[in-house]
Structure formats: C-alpha cells, structure tokens
Coordinates of C-alpha atoms in Angstrom, one line a residue:
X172 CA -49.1 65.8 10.3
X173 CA -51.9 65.1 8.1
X174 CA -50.8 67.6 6.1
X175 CA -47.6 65.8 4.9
X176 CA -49.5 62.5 5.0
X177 CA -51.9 63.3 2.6
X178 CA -48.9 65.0 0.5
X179 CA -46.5 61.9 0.7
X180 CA -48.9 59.6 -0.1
X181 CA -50.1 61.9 -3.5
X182 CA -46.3 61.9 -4.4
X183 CA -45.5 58.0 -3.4
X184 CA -42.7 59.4 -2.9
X185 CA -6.3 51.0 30.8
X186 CA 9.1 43.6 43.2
X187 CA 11.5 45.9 45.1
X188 CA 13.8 44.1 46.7
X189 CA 15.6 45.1 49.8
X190 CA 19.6 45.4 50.6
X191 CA 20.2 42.6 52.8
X192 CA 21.2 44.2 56.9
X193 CA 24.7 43.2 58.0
X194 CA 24.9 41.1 60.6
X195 CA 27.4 41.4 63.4
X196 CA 29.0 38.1 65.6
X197 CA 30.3 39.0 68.7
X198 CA 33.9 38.5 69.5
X199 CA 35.4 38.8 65.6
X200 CA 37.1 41.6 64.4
X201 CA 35.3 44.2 63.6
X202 CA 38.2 47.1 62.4
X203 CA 41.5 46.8 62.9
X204 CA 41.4 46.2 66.5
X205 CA 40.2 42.5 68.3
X206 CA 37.9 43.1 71.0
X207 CA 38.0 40.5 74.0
X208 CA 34.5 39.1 74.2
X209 CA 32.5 39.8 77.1
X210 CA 32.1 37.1 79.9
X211 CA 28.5 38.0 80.8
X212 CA 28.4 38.4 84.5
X213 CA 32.7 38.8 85.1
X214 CA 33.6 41.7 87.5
X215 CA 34.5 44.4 85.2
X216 CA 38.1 45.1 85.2
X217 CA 40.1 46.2 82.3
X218 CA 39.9 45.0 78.7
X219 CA 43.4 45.1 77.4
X220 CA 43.6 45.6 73.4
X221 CA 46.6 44.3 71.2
X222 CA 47.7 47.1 69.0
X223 CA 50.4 48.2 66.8
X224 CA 52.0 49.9 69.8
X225 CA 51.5 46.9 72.4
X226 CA 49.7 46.8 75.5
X227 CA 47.5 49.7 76.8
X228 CA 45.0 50.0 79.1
X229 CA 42.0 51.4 78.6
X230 CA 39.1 52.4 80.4
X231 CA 35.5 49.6 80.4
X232 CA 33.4 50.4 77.7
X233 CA 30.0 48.8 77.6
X234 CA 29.7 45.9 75.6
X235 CA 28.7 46.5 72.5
X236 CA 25.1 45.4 71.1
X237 CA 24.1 42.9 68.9
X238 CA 21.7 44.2 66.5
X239 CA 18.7 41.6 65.8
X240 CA 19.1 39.7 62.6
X241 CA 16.7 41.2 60.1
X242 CA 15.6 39.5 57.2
X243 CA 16.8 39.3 54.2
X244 CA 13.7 40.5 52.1
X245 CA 10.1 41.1 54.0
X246 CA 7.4 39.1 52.9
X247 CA 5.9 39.8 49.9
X248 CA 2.4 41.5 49.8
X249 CA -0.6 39.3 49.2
X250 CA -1.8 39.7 45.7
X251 CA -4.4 41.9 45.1
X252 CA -7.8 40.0 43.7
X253 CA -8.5 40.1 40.5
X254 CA -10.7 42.7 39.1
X255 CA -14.1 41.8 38.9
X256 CA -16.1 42.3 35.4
X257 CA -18.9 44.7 35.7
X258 CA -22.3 42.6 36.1
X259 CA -24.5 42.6 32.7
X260 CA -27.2 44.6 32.6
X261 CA -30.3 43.4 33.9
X262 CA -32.2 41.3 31.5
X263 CA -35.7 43.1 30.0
X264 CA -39.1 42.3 31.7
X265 CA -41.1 40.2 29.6
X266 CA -42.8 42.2 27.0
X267 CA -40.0 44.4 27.6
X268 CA -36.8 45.0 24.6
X269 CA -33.7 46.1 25.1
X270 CA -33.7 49.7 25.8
X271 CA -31.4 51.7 23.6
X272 CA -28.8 54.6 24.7
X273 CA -31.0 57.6 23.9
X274 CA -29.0 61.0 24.5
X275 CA -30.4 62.4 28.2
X276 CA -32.8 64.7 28.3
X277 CA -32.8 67.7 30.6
X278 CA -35.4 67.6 33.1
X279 CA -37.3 70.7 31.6
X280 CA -37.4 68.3 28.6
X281 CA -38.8 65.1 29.8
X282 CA -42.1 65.5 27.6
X283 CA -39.2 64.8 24.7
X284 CA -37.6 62.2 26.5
X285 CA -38.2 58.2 25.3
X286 CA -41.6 56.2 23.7
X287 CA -44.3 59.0 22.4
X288 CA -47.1 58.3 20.0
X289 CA -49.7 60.5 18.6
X290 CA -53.1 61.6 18.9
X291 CA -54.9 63.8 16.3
X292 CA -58.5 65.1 15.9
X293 CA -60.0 62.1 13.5
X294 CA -59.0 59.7 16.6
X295 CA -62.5 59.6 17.8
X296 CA -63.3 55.9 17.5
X297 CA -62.3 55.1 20.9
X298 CA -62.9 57.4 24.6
X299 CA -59.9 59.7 25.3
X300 CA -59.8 57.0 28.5
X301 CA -58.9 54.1 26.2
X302 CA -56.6 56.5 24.1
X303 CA -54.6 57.0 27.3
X304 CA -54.9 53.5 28.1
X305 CA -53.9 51.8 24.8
X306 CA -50.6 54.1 25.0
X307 CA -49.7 53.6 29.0
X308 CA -50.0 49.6 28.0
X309 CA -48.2 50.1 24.5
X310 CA -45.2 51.8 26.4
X311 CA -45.6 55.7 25.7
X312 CA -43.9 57.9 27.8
X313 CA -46.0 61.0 26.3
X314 CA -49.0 61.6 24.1
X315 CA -48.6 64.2 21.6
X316 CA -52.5 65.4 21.3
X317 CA -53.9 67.6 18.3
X318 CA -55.9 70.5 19.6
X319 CA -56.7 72.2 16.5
X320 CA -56.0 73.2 12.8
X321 CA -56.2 76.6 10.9
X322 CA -59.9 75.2 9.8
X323 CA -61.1 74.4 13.5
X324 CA -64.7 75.7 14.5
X325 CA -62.6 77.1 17.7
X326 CA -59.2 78.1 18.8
X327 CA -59.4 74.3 21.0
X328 CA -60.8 71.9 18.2
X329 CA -63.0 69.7 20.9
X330 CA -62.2 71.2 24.9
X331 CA -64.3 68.4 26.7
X332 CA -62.3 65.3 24.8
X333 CA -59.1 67.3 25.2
X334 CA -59.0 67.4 28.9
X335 CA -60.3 64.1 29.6
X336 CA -57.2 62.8 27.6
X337 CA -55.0 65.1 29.5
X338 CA -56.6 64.6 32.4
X339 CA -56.2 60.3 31.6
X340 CA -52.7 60.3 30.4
X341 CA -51.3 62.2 33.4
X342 CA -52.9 59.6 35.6
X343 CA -51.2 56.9 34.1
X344 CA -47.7 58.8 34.6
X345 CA -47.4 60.1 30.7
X346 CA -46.4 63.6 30.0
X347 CA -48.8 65.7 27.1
X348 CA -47.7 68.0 24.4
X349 CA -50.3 70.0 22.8
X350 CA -50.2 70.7 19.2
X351 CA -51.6 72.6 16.2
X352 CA -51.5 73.1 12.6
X353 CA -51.2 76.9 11.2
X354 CA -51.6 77.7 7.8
X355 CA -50.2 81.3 7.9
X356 CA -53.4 83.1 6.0
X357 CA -54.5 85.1 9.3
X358 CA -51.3 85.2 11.6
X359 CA -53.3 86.5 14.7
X360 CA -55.4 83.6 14.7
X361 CA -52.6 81.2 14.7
X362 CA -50.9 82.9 17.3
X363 CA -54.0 83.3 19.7
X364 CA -55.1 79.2 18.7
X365 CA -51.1 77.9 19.6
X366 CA -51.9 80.4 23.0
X367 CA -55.2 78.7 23.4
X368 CA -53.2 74.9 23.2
X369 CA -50.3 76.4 25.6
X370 CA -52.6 77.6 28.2
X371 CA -55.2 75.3 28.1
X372 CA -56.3 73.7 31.8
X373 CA -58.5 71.3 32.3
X374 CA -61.8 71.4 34.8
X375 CA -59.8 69.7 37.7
X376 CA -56.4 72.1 36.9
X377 CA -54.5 69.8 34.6
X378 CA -52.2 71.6 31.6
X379 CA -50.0 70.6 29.2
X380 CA -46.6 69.7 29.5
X381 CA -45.1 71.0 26.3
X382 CA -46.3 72.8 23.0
X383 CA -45.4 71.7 19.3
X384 CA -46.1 73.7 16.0
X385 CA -46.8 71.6 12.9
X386 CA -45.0 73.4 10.4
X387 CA -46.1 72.0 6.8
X388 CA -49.0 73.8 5.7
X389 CA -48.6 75.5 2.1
X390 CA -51.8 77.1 1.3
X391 CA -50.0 80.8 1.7
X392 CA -48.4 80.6 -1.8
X393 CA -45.9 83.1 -1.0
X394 CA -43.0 80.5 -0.1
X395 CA -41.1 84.3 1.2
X396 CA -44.0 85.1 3.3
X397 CA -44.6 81.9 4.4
X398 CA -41.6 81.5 5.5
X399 CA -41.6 85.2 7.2
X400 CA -45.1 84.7 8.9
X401 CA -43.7 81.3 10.9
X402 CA -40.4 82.6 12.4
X403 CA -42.6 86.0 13.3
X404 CA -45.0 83.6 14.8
X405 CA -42.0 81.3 16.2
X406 CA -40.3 84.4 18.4
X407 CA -44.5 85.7 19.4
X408 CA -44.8 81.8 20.7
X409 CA -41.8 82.3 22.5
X410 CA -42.0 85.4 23.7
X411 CA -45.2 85.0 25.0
X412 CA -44.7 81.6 27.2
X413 CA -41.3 82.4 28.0
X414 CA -38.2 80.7 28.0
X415 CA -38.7 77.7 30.2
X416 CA -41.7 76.4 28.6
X417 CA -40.6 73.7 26.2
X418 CA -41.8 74.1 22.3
X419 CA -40.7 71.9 19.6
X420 CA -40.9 72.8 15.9
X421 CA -42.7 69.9 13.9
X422 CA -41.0 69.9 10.8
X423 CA -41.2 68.5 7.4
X424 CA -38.2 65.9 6.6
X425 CA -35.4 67.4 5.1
X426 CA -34.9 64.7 2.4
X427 CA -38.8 65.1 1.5
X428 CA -38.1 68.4 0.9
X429 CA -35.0 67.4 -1.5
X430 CA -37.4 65.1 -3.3
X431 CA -40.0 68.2 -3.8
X432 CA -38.3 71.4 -3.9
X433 CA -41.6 73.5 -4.6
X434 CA -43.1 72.5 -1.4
X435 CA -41.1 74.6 1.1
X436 CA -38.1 75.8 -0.9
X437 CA -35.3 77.8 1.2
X438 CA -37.1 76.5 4.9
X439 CA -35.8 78.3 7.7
X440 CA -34.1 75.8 9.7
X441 CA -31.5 77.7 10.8
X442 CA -34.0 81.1 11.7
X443 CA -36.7 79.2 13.5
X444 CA -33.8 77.7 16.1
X445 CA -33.4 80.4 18.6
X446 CA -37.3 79.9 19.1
X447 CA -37.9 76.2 20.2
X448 CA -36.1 73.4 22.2
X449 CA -36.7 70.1 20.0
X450 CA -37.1 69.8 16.4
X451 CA -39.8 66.8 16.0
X452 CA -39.1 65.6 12.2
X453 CA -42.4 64.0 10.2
X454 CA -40.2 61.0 9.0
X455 CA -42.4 58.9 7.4
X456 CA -40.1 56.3 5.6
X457 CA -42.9 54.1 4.7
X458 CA -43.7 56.4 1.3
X459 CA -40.4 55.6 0.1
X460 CA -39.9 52.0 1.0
X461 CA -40.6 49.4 3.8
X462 CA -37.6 47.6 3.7
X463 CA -35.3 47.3 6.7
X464 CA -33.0 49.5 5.0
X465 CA -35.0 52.2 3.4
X466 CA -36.4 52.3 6.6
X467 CA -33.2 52.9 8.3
X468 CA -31.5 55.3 5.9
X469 CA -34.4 57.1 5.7
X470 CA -34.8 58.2 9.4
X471 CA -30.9 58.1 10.2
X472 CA -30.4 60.7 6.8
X473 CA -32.8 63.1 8.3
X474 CA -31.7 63.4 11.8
X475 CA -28.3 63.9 10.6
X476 CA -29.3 66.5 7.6
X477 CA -31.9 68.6 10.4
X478 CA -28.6 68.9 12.5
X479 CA -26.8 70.2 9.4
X480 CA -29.5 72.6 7.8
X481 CA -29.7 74.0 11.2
X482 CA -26.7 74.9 11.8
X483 CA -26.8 72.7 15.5
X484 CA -24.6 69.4 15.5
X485 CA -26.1 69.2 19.2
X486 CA -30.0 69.7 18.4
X487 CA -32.6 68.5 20.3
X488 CA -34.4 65.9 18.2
X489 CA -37.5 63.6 18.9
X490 CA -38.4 61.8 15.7
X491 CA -41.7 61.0 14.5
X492 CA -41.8 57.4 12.0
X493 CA -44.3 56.0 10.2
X494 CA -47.0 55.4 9.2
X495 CA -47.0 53.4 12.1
X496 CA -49.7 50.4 10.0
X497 CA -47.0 50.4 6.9
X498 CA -43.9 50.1 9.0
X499 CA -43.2 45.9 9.4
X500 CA -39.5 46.9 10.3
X501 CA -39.5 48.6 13.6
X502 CA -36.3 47.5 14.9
X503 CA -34.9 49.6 12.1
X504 CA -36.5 52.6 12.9
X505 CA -35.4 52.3 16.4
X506 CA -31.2 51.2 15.2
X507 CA -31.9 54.7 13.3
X508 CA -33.1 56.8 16.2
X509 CA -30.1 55.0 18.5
X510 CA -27.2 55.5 15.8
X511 CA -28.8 59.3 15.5
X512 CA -28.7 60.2 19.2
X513 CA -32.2 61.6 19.5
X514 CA -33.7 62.2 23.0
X515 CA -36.8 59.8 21.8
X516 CA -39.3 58.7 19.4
X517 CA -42.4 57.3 18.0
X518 CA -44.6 56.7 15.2
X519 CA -48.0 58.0 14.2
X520 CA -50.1 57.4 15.3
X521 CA -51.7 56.1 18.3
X522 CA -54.4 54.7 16.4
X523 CA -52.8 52.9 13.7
X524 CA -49.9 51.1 15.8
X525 CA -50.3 47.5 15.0
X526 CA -50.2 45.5 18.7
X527 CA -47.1 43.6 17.6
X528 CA -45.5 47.2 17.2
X529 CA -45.0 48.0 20.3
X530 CA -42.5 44.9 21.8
X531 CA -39.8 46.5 19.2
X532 CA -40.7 50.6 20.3
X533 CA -40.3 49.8 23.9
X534 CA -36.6 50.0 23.6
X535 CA -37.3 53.8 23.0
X536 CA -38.3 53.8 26.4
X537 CA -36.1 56.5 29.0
X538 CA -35.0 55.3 32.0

C-alpha cells in the first residue's frame, strides 16, 4: 500500500353474471295440457284433464312442487382492499447515512463484507486499543492490519502490537485481515512471512479472519519473473491454508497501470484468480483529481476494468479509496462502489480518515 502511495504521489499522476332461474306459478299451463290446481286439503279423487281426445281419467299424481324463487343475480362480492404500499425503509440513526445496496457476501466472506479501513506498520502514534476504538466508533466492519514487509526484522513485523489489535478489534465485533507486502527477491521468505500472518494467534487464542497479499512491489526487475514468482506464490498460499480460508489479492489499479505501463506490464489478472476470493483494488483517485467526478470515474473505471482483465464479470471486489486526508468527496466514492456492486469498501487509512469522513462511509456499512 505504501508501495503505490509513494509511487502515485512521485507520478502526480404487474362480473359474471348469472342466467336468471325460471320461475313456475301454479295452476298455468305448463305444456300443452292445463292442470286443475290443487285444493290443498280436498279428498283426493280424480283430476280430470281436457285433451285433444276429450275426457280421461287418470290416476292422482302428487302435486307438483313449486321451486323457491332464486334470485336473479347473487350479491356481488365485497371488494377486495386496496393494496397497501410497502412501508419506507426505516429512517438512519443519527450519525447514521443511508446504507447502500452492496452485493451480499457469503458468510465465509464477511471479513469482505461492508465499512473496512486500514492499519499499517507506521500507525504507531496511538495504542492498538484506540486503533480498534477509533474504527468501531468511525463504523468499520473490519480492520485490515499490516503484519510485515519484505524488509521486516521478522516474519510478524511487531507480534505484541499485532495481537493486542486483534485481540481489541474482535472485542468490539470487527472482523481482521492480516496482510503483507512481498517483493519477490527470496520467494521462501515471502511464503513462510504470508504463513506467519495466516497462522498467527494471539496469547489468549485469537486469529485472523482473512489474509490479503499486497501485490505492487517492483524491485525484482524481471517483470516475467515477477510476475511468475507471485502466481507460484498465489497457488503455495492457497495450497497451504486450503480452500475455505478467505485470501484476497491486493492489487494495483488497473487504470494506474494504463497510465504507467513499465510498472507491471502484462499483470496476471486473469492467472492469479483461481488462487484468491476478493480482489481488493489500491484506488487511490486522489493522485488524479479530487473532484466529485474524478473521484467517481476513477473508482467506478476500475472495478469495472478488474472484472474485465480478469476474465470474471462476477468478481469478488472490496475497494480500497483514498488517500482518505485528500478525499473531500466521499459520497462519490461511495455512489462508485454502489453503481460497481462491490461486496464493501474503505479508504486508507485508519489514521488519516478525517472525523467528518466517516458520516458519508457509514452507508458502506452491511447489514
């Protein structure tokens, strides 16, 4: 992260109707025949009919029955109520913004998932306690820690601080991902320093939630074995923590790397998928403008283009803005991350997130 900081800032870059019943009168003609009415409660003797042939007698017959009058046309079903509108959302707490629709995360992703910030090895000003505090009253979800750098004394840059912040943030409900800085000179120390940030556990049994690798480092001059030496250490990362821990590849921003081809040329986007679950993109639009719309291009562009280079239209992506003190438009940055369909976001760093920075990045917030 410091890496590209250092280099940005040195380039400035949805009625039926029924048939009425017949009724029937007693005593009219119903055929072609007259039927003598019925005297109710005459001795029953002979009904004599009129015909075409005269007289005959014939045998009683029951009288015949007189259906009920039904109605023309039953009632008419009480209308229905009218549909209800669904009820608004409820309205934010105060100090609260309006959260945006982030894309869901798994639940073997929730490190990824809503407000992170960062944390890395020059934040020593203030305890790891306050570090964990500041970002539990900020909003963040998760703490992205720095626990070393191809040039650390050790594989874990400062053990004792590292725990207590682990040990702080998970008290206060945030989720930690370890990270570290290769520079691909001696691949078996990178590999065994990333195993040192995966495994680590603090005294009382506390580990990390998730692992990043900051990919950005360009002392190895061979930009073909550079670029071999990171996937080989991508698949050894992978193979060795196994496919349920969650990794995320820390990349450079694709449009940076448009603006200076010589820095990574052909990166392997598309190789180094297989390996990790989240692609975390340094997008730090405040080297190319501050403005509400550089700002917004800037970090929309290089969701979209990490997608592309890929090879995913459905990648993982957590974004990383800044620098969080040159950033006066956060409300862009967040529009960006909500029209890109990320699973989160943040800006680096912890330590540099002006106070009235976090109202605006609490609508990165997951649910």
């Amino acid at each position: 992260m410091l890496v590209l900081t250092l280099a940005l800032l040195a380039s400035g870059l949805s009625v039926v109707a029924r048939d009425a019943a017949p009724t029937v009168t007693p005593g009219v003609r119903l055929s072609s025949l007259d039927v003598a009415p019925v005297v109710p409660g005459a001795p029953a003797a002979e009904t004599v009919v009129e015909s075409a042939i005269g007289a005959v007698d014939l045998p009683v017959l029951p009288p015949v029955p007189v259906p009920v009058p039904v109605p023309d046309l039953l009632p008419a079903p009480a209308p229905e109520p009218p549909a209800q509108p669904a009820p608004p959302p409820p309205a934010p707490a105060p100090g609260e913004a309006a959260r945006i629709p982030l894309v869901p995360a798994e639940p073997r992703l929730a490190t990824f998932a809503g407000l992170s910030t960062w944390v890395d090895l020059y934040d020593v000003e203030i305890s790891p306690e306050e570090q964990a505090a500041r970002a539990a009253a900020g909003g963040a979800q998760a703490i992205f820690v720095q626990t070393g750098r191809f040039s650390s004394p050790a594989d874990i840059h400062d053990p004792a601080r590292l725990g207590r912040l682990i040990e702080a943030a998970h008290d206060l409900g945030m989720r930690v991902m370890t990270w570290y800085l290769p520079d691909h000179l001696d691949p078996a120390t990178d590999l065994r320093r990333a195993q040192a940030a995966i495994s680590f556990t603090t005294p009382r049994g506390d580990r990390p939630d998730a692992f990043g690798l900051d990919i950005e480092a360009e002392r190895l001059a061979d930009v073909a074995e550079r670029s071999r030496r990171v996937v080989q250490l991508s698949a050894e990362l992978r193979e060795w923590a196994g496919p349920d821990f969650p990794l995320a590849a820390i990349v450079l921003p694709p449009l940076q790397l448009d603006l200076r081809p010589s820095w990574w040329p052909g990166f392997p986007w598309a190789q180094l998928r297989p390996f990790y679950d989240v692609y975390i993109p340094m997008s730090y639009s405040s080297f190319r403008g501050t403005d509400p719309g550089t700002t917004y291009r800037w970090n929309l562009d290089n969701i979209l283009e990490t997608r592309v280079r890929t090879g995913d239209p459905n990648l993982p992506i957590h974004m990383a803005g800044g620098i969080a003190d040159r950033l006066p438009h956060v409300p862009a940055f967040v529009d960006a991350l909500r029209d890109g369909k990320v699973l989160g976001g943040g800006l680096y760093d912890l330590h540099t997130t002006p106070q009235q920075s976090w109202h605006p990045l609490r609508a990165l917030r997951a649910e």
